[in-house]
Every structure is written in structure tokens, then in C-alpha cells.
């Protein structure tokens, strides 16, 4: 079958997207936890940085010198930026002194504020998709945070008194804003310091983060108690935020203990809706000890895992599959990624896992999982449609935008990946029609693969993975 014919076939498959979106309104309750924060985005140029250094009489020797990748002084913040600028790379450094946080707020400022953190992004997406009641956990929810939630009656958190309230209207005045400064820079820009010129080779960003609560997985007690009540009925619980933990935190506590405490708490949340689905969005977890504890301890309780290519490789590294991790890193494609998924599936025994990669979404699950292959395919197609709308328009803040990409054809990139995956599955398990149907089943596993819609010049890619994973699961009905 030609690619032209295949695109027409997949266009027909994708026609289920509007009906799947409507079905999301049948979901009575969903919890999104744990991390929401404020992303303060600003584009700066070299002249601006030069002026900041001069006007604040910063010590140049500390800015151009070596040091730890953390921010304890004003000079550290500029040093981190300069390192990323001159290498054209992205890094995130933590702000450890509140005085530096205040200085950045006054001195650097921002162009715009946007929702940050997987928990916050997922909550906004689920609410605009029509889930009846979306409960979002906020370690901190002053006005600066709350105003980033969509102004929707079905998007809820807890207020100062511990009562459920509309998230966008909550103002816990004593809470501290948790801000991640995303400082962007352009290729070719220059910074002149002490007659040395630093030229940026690639557009990128430096992230300076003041987030003392999410970095220790702080959990709001009022929220936790409310989610344990019998009238919440969370049909879905979507977890994220563990990626910010470290093996040992600054106060001496252990990241593993934080994970275990959350695991016990979530067990209480699930009692009111024992048939619910618990999904963990893995995210980029830098601390290997935390990453391994997540896989060895928390994953045994979850029904579904979500990850991208990098996060899949990160998991392989902590389950003793270093050779396969290297193979995947050297050649990232649907075939190597599927080999990796099979190993993770075998190791964790997690009943469902989904990979979102460029051009293709891929779900691997146990035979007979409560969400059927066809339901999964329909949910993944809805996710691809909504993700394309986000990329093409820049925001999915209103329901009328969600199906903006309906009728767009799937990409050649996705069909190429799917064709190669079909060949691999044929070699491993026998003949199949994955390229035409996106579904393969045998007596042990179910594989669902969907080529996606790609937008040539995306307005934004922020929060794309969280959008894909959550809609793929909750839209699979």
C-alpha cells in the first residue's frame, strides 16, 4: 500500500477524535499531582546581560570563573547563563538563597508567565478537555500561581481553609511563588566581557529555579486529606514531580522516603474508586538513586507509565540494561525504542506503558488490559490531534481550539517509523498489519502504534509530552 493510501486510511482512523473528546466529559474525577509552578519566560540579549553586570557592579572574576552548578550569589546566576550562552546548551540550576531570588525578580523580570510543572500542565489540559472534576495539587498557590490555571469551574484545588475551590481564584497569600526563570537567548548573539567576546552558537535557554517545596516533594496536607474522602472518586490519578528529588535532600531526609510516603498516601486516595487508573509520568530524573527507587518501588503500584525517548534510555540505565541503553542512544528510532520497552515491561511488570517520540506514539500493554487496543488507539489519535493543535496555535486554552488539526494527514516520519516497527514485530512475533491498523496482539501482549500529525513550524513544544500522555490515557474510552 502506498503512503498516499496509508494516509487516507489513517485519516479515516482519526475521525474518531471528536467523539473521544466528548467521552472525556464522562470522567467524573481526576487527580493531577504533584508539581505545579510558575514559569517566568524572558528573551535576553548580550547587551542586556552586559548592562546588568555593570549596573549591579557584579564581580566579573566570579562570573567567568569555575564553580558548582548551583546559584548562591547574583554572580552565580549570570555565570550559569554565560556557560549556557557560550556553549549553546540548556541547563537548569537551583537558586539556594532567597535574596538571589528577590534580586532576579527585580532585575531580570520576565516577558510572560506560563504554567510550569507536569501536574499543572496536565490539570489545565484535562479541564479544557471536559473532565467533570479535575483536582490539582499545589505545593504553593499564591495569586501568581493560581492565575495560570484556566478559569474553568471544573478545575479545582484547596484554599487556605482546606476547602475545595476553583483553582484560578485561590490566593493562599502566605504561600511563596515557586518560580522557574526560563532565560532564552539567540544564536549569533554576543556578550563582551573584559574585551573577550562570547558568541552563542545555538539558540537555547538557561533555567534558574527557586522551588524549595517541589524539590522536596512537599505535599499539602489539606489536599491530601480531601483526596481521601469518599466523594472524590478519582477515576484517574496522574503523577509527576518525583524527578526533582535527590537521594539526600538538604535537610538530611531521603528522596526514597518521600517516594514511599507518597505511595502510602495515594493508596488512601484510591479507596473511594478502587477500579481507577494510576499513571506515572516518568520525566527526566537526574538522580540515579531516585530514578531506580521509582522504578523498583513506586512502579509496582501504578497501572501505566509514560516517557519519551530520553526517559526510556534513563530507565534502561538503572535496570541493568546499559548495553541496550547505549544502542538506543546511538540510534533513536521505533525499533530500538520498542526493544527498550520490552525490557522495561519485563523488568517492571507494569501493565501499560507509553512512549511518545517524534512522529510516533507507541503503547505496550499486557493482554487483556482494562483499556482495549482500539480504545488506546482512539485515545492516542485524540492526543495527536490535540498536541498538533497546541503546536500549531500555541495554546489550547479553549475547547474550540482542541480539534484545530482535525483533518490534517499523518506525517511521513510517523509512517516510516511505523513501517520499520512492523518489520521488527514481524521478525519477533510473526506477520501483522500494524502499518494499516496500528494494532498487534498475541497471547501475551498488545501493541498499539499511531503515526502522528507534525506541524512544520510549531509555535510551542512546552508541555507536549504531558499533554500526549494524559490525553492518550484519559481519552481512551
Tab-separated table of C-alpha atoms in Angstrom, residues 33-370:
chain	number	residue	atom	x	y	z
A	33	UNK	CA	-0.252	15.675	41.382
A	34	UNK	CA	2.275	16.798	42.489
A	35	UNK	CA	4.163	19.619	40.768
A	36	UNK	CA	2.826	22.948	39.586
A	37	UNK	CA	4.982	26.055	39.389
A	38	UNK	CA	5.330	29.414	37.645
A	39	UNK	CA	7.483	29.556	34.519
A	40	UNK	CA	8.755	33.104	34.024
A	41	UNK	CA	9.956	33.339	30.428
A	42	UNK	CA	12.198	36.106	29.140
A	43	UNK	CA	14.271	36.533	25.980
A	44	UNK	CA	17.505	38.432	26.654
A	45	UNK	CA	20.401	39.630	24.518
A	46	UNK	CA	24.074	40.110	25.229
A	47	UNK	CA	23.814	43.874	25.707
A	48	UNK	CA	21.169	43.369	28.412
A	49	UNK	CA	23.466	40.992	30.315
A	50	UNK	CA	26.400	43.396	29.969
A	51	UNK	CA	24.224	46.186	31.408
A	52	UNK	CA	23.056	44.009	34.345
A	53	UNK	CA	26.679	43.224	35.215
A	54	UNK	CA	27.755	46.883	35.020
A	55	UNK	CA	24.773	48.442	36.815
A	56	UNK	CA	24.942	45.941	39.682
A	57	UNK	CA	28.760	46.100	39.930
A	58	UNK	CA	28.993	42.301	39.754
A	59	UNK	CA	32.373	40.603	40.213
A	60	UNK	CA	33.485	39.511	36.742
A	61	UNK	CA	36.052	37.061	38.085
A	62	UNK	CA	33.221	35.075	39.692
A	63	UNK	CA	31.132	35.198	36.514
A	64	UNK	CA	33.808	33.862	34.165
A	65	UNK	CA	35.364	31.517	36.750
A	66	UNK	CA	34.525	27.939	37.679
A	67	UNK	CA	32.093	26.820	40.357
A	68	UNK	CA	29.311	24.434	41.212
A	69	UNK	CA	26.204	24.255	39.054
A	70	UNK	CA	24.026	25.986	41.616
A	71	UNK	CA	23.084	29.581	42.404
A	72	UNK	CA	24.109	31.001	45.771
A	73	UNK	CA	25.039	34.533	44.644
A	74	UNK	CA	23.950	37.019	42.000
A	75	UNK	CA	27.169	36.279	40.123
A	76	UNK	CA	26.315	32.564	40.069
A	77	UNK	CA	23.091	33.309	38.199
A	78	UNK	CA	24.945	35.218	35.482
A	79	UNK	CA	27.741	32.602	35.442
A	80	UNK	CA	25.213	29.856	34.728
A	81	UNK	CA	23.646	31.915	31.963
A	82	UNK	CA	27.044	32.668	30.423
A	83	UNK	CA	28.034	28.989	30.398
A	84	UNK	CA	24.850	28.037	28.547
A	85	UNK	CA	25.115	31.049	26.237
A	86	UNK	CA	28.662	30.356	25.087
A	87	UNK	CA	28.004	26.618	24.591
A	88	UNK	CA	24.507	26.959	23.135
A	89	UNK	CA	23.213	24.415	25.652
A	90	UNK	CA	20.312	24.181	28.103
A	91	UNK	CA	20.813	23.661	31.836
A	92	UNK	CA	18.774	24.164	34.996
A	93	UNK	CA	20.441	25.482	38.146
A	94	UNK	CA	18.778	25.774	41.533
A	95	UNK	CA	18.625	29.064	43.432
A	96	UNK	CA	19.581	28.340	47.016
A	97	UNK	CA	19.355	31.834	48.513
A	98	UNK	CA	16.042	33.719	48.677
A	99	UNK	CA	17.913	37.031	48.348
A	100	UNK	CA	19.097	35.962	44.890
A	101	UNK	CA	15.503	35.037	44.025
A	102	UNK	CA	14.409	38.558	45.006
A	103	UNK	CA	17.254	40.108	43.008
A	104	UNK	CA	16.363	38.168	39.857
A	105	UNK	CA	12.720	39.133	40.284
A	106	UNK	CA	13.607	42.820	40.435
A	107	UNK	CA	16.496	42.847	37.967
A	108	UNK	CA	15.749	40.300	35.242
A	109	UNK	CA	11.969	40.280	35.325
A	110	UNK	CA	10.063	38.362	32.648
A	111	UNK	CA	8.219	38.753	29.351
A	112	UNK	CA	5.428	36.368	30.258
A	113	UNK	CA	4.320	33.943	32.928
A	114	UNK	CA	3.093	30.481	31.973
A	115	UNK	CA	2.086	27.295	33.733
A	116	UNK	CA	5.034	25.131	34.675
A	117	UNK	CA	5.313	21.645	36.129
A	118	UNK	CA	3.731	18.495	34.742
A	119	UNK	CA	0.997	18.495	37.395
A	120	UNK	CA	-0.169	21.987	36.498
A	121	UNK	CA	0.053	21.447	32.740
A	122	UNK	CA	-1.900	18.168	32.894
A	123	UNK	CA	-4.587	19.769	35.073
A	124	UNK	CA	-5.176	22.562	32.550
A	125	UNK	CA	-5.360	20.073	29.660
A	126	UNK	CA	-7.745	17.722	31.440
A	127	UNK	CA	-10.030	20.576	32.458
A	128	UNK	CA	-10.269	22.112	28.980
A	129	UNK	CA	-10.951	18.639	27.562
A	130	UNK	CA	-14.041	18.496	29.756
A	131	UNK	CA	-13.249	16.097	32.616
A	132	UNK	CA	-16.004	16.765	35.155
A	133	UNK	CA	-13.792	17.499	38.188
A	134	UNK	CA	-10.023	17.966	37.948
A	135	UNK	CA	-8.251	18.242	41.311
A	136	UNK	CA	-4.744	19.697	41.073
A	137	UNK	CA	-2.177	19.585	43.862
A	138	UNK	CA	-0.248	22.792	44.525
A	139	UNK	CA	2.621	22.838	46.994
A	140	UNK	CA	2.139	26.597	46.859
A	141	UNK	CA	-0.790	28.563	45.427
A	142	UNK	CA	-0.485	32.334	45.766
A	143	UNK	CA	-2.156	34.550	43.167
A	144	UNK	CA	0.867	34.352	40.845
A	145	UNK	CA	0.389	30.581	40.588
A	146	UNK	CA	-3.402	30.415	40.595
A	147	UNK	CA	-3.856	32.890	37.749
A	148	UNK	CA	-2.072	30.416	35.461
A	149	UNK	CA	-4.830	27.853	35.880
A	150	UNK	CA	-7.554	28.120	33.281
A	151	UNK	CA	-10.613	29.992	34.506
A	152	UNK	CA	-12.797	26.881	34.479
A	153	UNK	CA	-15.273	25.720	37.122
A	154	UNK	CA	-14.153	22.093	36.798
A	155	UNK	CA	-10.507	22.878	37.691
A	156	UNK	CA	-10.140	22.682	41.464
A	157	UNK	CA	-7.616	22.810	44.296
A	158	UNK	CA	-7.799	23.614	48.015
A	159	UNK	CA	-7.811	27.079	49.565
A	160	UNK	CA	-6.338	28.454	52.813
A	161	UNK	CA	-9.081	26.764	54.816
A	162	UNK	CA	-8.549	23.383	53.205
A	163	UNK	CA	-11.779	23.595	51.223
A	164	UNK	CA	-12.083	22.626	47.581
A	165	UNK	CA	-12.261	25.775	45.441
A	166	UNK	CA	-11.864	26.916	41.843
A	167	UNK	CA	-8.110	26.764	41.238
A	168	UNK	CA	-7.839	30.038	39.285
A	169	UNK	CA	-9.453	32.013	42.152
A	170	UNK	CA	-7.460	30.614	45.076
A	171	UNK	CA	-4.983	33.011	46.689
A	172	UNK	CA	-3.042	31.427	49.530
A	173	UNK	CA	-1.398	34.731	50.390
A	174	UNK	CA	1.201	33.274	52.756
A	175	UNK	CA	2.486	30.857	50.118
A	176	UNK	CA	5.705	31.671	48.308
A	177	UNK	CA	5.659	31.748	44.478
A	178	UNK	CA	7.697	28.854	43.068
A	179	UNK	CA	9.364	30.377	40.021
A	180	UNK	CA	11.431	28.772	37.283
A	181	UNK	CA	13.100	31.537	35.231
A	182	UNK	CA	13.454	30.427	31.628
A	183	UNK	CA	16.012	32.816	30.171
A	184	UNK	CA	16.196	32.381	26.392
A	185	UNK	CA	18.963	33.506	24.057
A	186	UNK	CA	19.565	33.555	20.294
A	187	UNK	CA	22.167	32.035	18.028
A	188	UNK	CA	24.802	34.543	16.908
A	189	UNK	CA	24.310	36.933	19.827
A	190	UNK	CA	27.420	38.232	21.614
A	191	UNK	CA	28.471	39.198	25.132
A	192	UNK	CA	31.574	41.333	25.548
A	193	UNK	CA	33.288	40.983	28.956
A	194	UNK	CA	36.761	42.364	29.667
A	195	UNK	CA	37.471	42.607	25.941
A	196	UNK	CA	36.619	38.927	25.433
A	197	UNK	CA	33.694	38.246	23.123
A	198	UNK	CA	31.407	35.273	23.860
A	199	UNK	CA	29.369	34.237	20.779
A	200	UNK	CA	26.328	32.000	21.106
A	201	UNK	CA	26.489	29.024	18.663
A	202	UNK	CA	22.876	27.856	19.101
A	203	UNK	CA	19.612	29.302	20.395
A	204	UNK	CA	18.724	27.772	23.749
A	205	UNK	CA	17.817	28.650	27.329
A	206	UNK	CA	19.115	28.771	30.889
A	207	UNK	CA	16.711	27.898	33.684
A	208	UNK	CA	17.220	29.406	37.149
A	209	UNK	CA	14.828	27.769	39.582
A	210	UNK	CA	13.611	28.829	43.005
A	211	UNK	CA	11.368	25.975	44.071
A	212	UNK	CA	12.198	24.823	47.609
A	213	UNK	CA	8.880	22.969	48.011
A	214	UNK	CA	8.628	20.900	44.841
A	215	UNK	CA	12.290	19.953	45.148
A	216	UNK	CA	11.448	18.063	48.337
A	217	UNK	CA	8.077	16.800	47.032
A	218	UNK	CA	6.200	18.874	49.598
A	219	UNK	CA	2.604	17.661	49.825
A	220	UNK	CA	-0.180	19.941	51.015
A	221	UNK	CA	-1.891	18.199	53.951
A	222	UNK	CA	-5.285	19.791	53.256
A	223	UNK	CA	-5.215	18.493	49.694
A	224	UNK	CA	-4.158	15.009	50.748
A	225	UNK	CA	-6.996	14.733	53.273
A	226	UNK	CA	-9.577	15.979	50.778
A	227	UNK	CA	-8.475	13.465	48.140
A	228	UNK	CA	-9.030	10.643	50.635
A	229	UNK	CA	-12.716	11.486	51.075
A	230	UNK	CA	-15.292	9.131	49.617
A	231	UNK	CA	-16.969	11.732	47.397
A	232	UNK	CA	-13.870	12.489	45.274
A	233	UNK	CA	-13.990	9.281	43.175
A	234	UNK	CA	-10.816	9.812	41.147
A	235	UNK	CA	-11.189	7.585	38.092
A	236	UNK	CA	-7.670	8.622	37.091
A	237	UNK	CA	-4.659	9.759	39.115
A	238	UNK	CA	-1.774	11.211	37.117
A	239	UNK	CA	1.511	11.517	38.990
A	240	UNK	CA	4.629	13.557	38.281
A	241	UNK	CA	7.160	15.685	40.137
A	242	UNK	CA	9.420	12.963	41.535
A	243	UNK	CA	12.143	13.923	39.053
A	244	UNK	CA	13.187	16.870	41.244
A	245	UNK	CA	14.136	14.702	44.217
A	246	UNK	CA	17.697	13.813	45.188
A	247	UNK	CA	18.994	10.785	47.073
A	248	UNK	CA	19.708	13.002	50.092
A	249	UNK	CA	17.950	16.351	50.450
A	250	UNK	CA	19.421	19.462	52.066
A	251	UNK	CA	17.586	18.822	55.326
A	252	UNK	CA	19.082	15.318	55.517
A	253	UNK	CA	15.891	13.497	54.538
A	254	UNK	CA	15.946	10.828	51.846
A	255	UNK	CA	14.343	11.018	48.430
A	256	UNK	CA	13.327	7.348	48.708
A	257	UNK	CA	11.391	8.093	51.908
A	258	UNK	CA	9.481	10.879	50.134
A	259	UNK	CA	8.525	8.438	47.374
A	260	UNK	CA	7.403	5.796	49.863
A	261	UNK	CA	5.317	8.293	51.850
A	262	UNK	CA	3.530	9.414	48.689
A	263	UNK	CA	2.901	5.786	47.745
A	264	UNK	CA	1.096	5.134	51.042
A	265	UNK	CA	-0.923	8.336	50.655
A	266	UNK	CA	-2.005	7.527	47.097
A	267	UNK	CA	-3.219	4.144	48.296
A	268	UNK	CA	-5.674	6.041	50.538
A	269	UNK	CA	-6.809	8.208	47.629
A	270	UNK	CA	-7.653	5.132	45.582
A	271	UNK	CA	-10.002	3.598	48.162
A	272	UNK	CA	-13.003	5.653	47.020
A	273	UNK	CA	-12.534	4.449	43.442
A	274	UNK	CA	-10.763	1.064	43.545
A	275	UNK	CA	-11.005	0.482	39.775
A	276	UNK	CA	-9.216	3.707	38.917
A	277	UNK	CA	-6.125	4.010	36.750
A	278	UNK	CA	-2.879	5.313	38.234
A	279	UNK	CA	-0.415	6.776	35.714
A	280	UNK	CA	3.161	7.918	36.375
A	281	UNK	CA	4.781	10.389	34.008
A	282	UNK	CA	8.438	9.477	34.486
A	283	UNK	CA	10.046	12.778	33.391
A	284	UNK	CA	13.796	13.400	33.316
A	285	UNK	CA	15.022	12.185	36.714
A	286	UNK	CA	18.694	13.130	37.025
A	287	UNK	CA	19.436	11.411	40.345
A	288	UNK	CA	20.031	7.741	39.553
A	289	UNK	CA	19.225	6.562	43.085
A	290	UNK	CA	15.842	8.300	42.933
A	291	UNK	CA	15.240	7.001	39.419
A	292	UNK	CA	15.945	3.420	40.485
A	293	UNK	CA	13.725	3.680	43.569
A	294	UNK	CA	10.883	4.987	41.431
A	295	UNK	CA	11.194	2.012	39.087
A	296	UNK	CA	11.710	-0.577	41.826
A	297	UNK	CA	9.187	0.724	44.362
A	298	UNK	CA	6.561	3.128	43.044
A	299	UNK	CA	6.043	1.474	39.657
A	300	UNK	CA	4.810	-1.742	41.272
A	301	UNK	CA	1.711	0.252	42.310
A	302	UNK	CA	0.964	2.023	39.033
A	303	UNK	CA	-1.108	0.866	36.070
A	304	UNK	CA	0.580	2.968	33.419
A	305	UNK	CA	3.943	4.609	32.687
A	306	UNK	CA	4.641	7.490	30.292
A	307	UNK	CA	8.030	8.523	28.930
A	308	UNK	CA	9.895	9.967	25.951
A	309	UNK	CA	12.993	8.557	24.243
A	310	UNK	CA	15.463	10.102	26.704
A	311	UNK	CA	13.497	8.941	29.724
A	312	UNK	CA	13.243	5.407	28.325
A	313	UNK	CA	17.044	5.310	27.998
A	314	UNK	CA	17.364	6.658	31.560
A	315	UNK	CA	15.241	3.761	32.833
A	316	UNK	CA	17.329	1.193	30.950
A	317	UNK	CA	20.431	2.566	32.681
A	318	UNK	CA	19.089	1.740	36.158
A	319	UNK	CA	17.666	-1.726	35.410
A	320	UNK	CA	20.965	-3.218	34.295
A	321	UNK	CA	20.498	-2.710	30.558
A	322	UNK	CA	23.490	-0.448	29.897
A	323	UNK	CA	24.339	-2.052	26.558
A	324	UNK	CA	20.800	-1.629	25.240
A	325	UNK	CA	20.724	1.940	26.609
A	326	UNK	CA	23.855	2.733	24.589
A	327	UNK	CA	22.333	1.112	21.496
A	328	UNK	CA	19.172	3.198	21.904
A	329	UNK	CA	21.136	6.394	22.435
A	330	UNK	CA	23.268	5.752	19.344
A	331	UNK	CA	20.227	5.165	17.141
A	332	UNK	CA	16.921	6.537	18.408
A	333	UNK	CA	14.121	5.040	16.342
A	334	UNK	CA	10.958	2.991	16.799
A	335	UNK	CA	12.834	-0.316	16.603
A	336	UNK	CA	15.413	0.378	19.311
A	337	UNK	CA	12.770	2.088	21.455
A	338	UNK	CA	10.477	-0.954	21.217
A	339	UNK	CA	13.356	-3.240	22.226
A	340	UNK	CA	13.866	-0.977	25.235
A	341	UNK	CA	10.170	-1.001	26.099
A	342	UNK	CA	10.132	-4.814	26.055
A	343	UNK	CA	12.973	-4.880	28.608
A	344	UNK	CA	11.272	-2.319	30.866
A	345	UNK	CA	7.975	-4.208	30.511
A	346	UNK	CA	9.683	-7.437	31.556
A	347	UNK	CA	11.549	-5.806	34.453
A	348	UNK	CA	8.734	-3.743	35.980
A	349	UNK	CA	5.708	-5.888	35.112
A	350	UNK	CA	3.842	-2.594	34.713
A	351	UNK	CA	0.673	-3.483	32.769
A	352	UNK	CA	0.768	-0.488	30.406
A	353	UNK	CA	3.466	1.852	29.157
A	354	UNK	CA	3.503	4.531	26.505
A	355	UNK	CA	6.324	6.159	24.601
A	356	UNK	CA	5.873	9.488	22.842
A	357	UNK	CA	8.576	10.046	20.265
A	358	UNK	CA	8.936	12.279	17.205
A	359	UNK	CA	6.288	11.184	14.713
A	360	UNK	CA	5.007	8.124	16.586
A	361	UNK	CA	3.226	7.187	19.810
A	362	UNK	CA	3.710	3.614	20.959
A	363	UNK	CA	1.817	1.735	23.683
A	364	UNK	CA	2.788	-1.699	25.002
A	365	UNK	CA	0.456	-3.438	27.436
A	366	UNK	CA	-0.447	-6.803	28.898
A	367	UNK	CA	-3.009	-8.863	27.046
A	368	UNK	CA	-6.494	-8.081	28.351
A	369	UNK	CA	-5.614	-4.754	29.991
A	370	UNK	CA	-8.741	-2.847	31.031
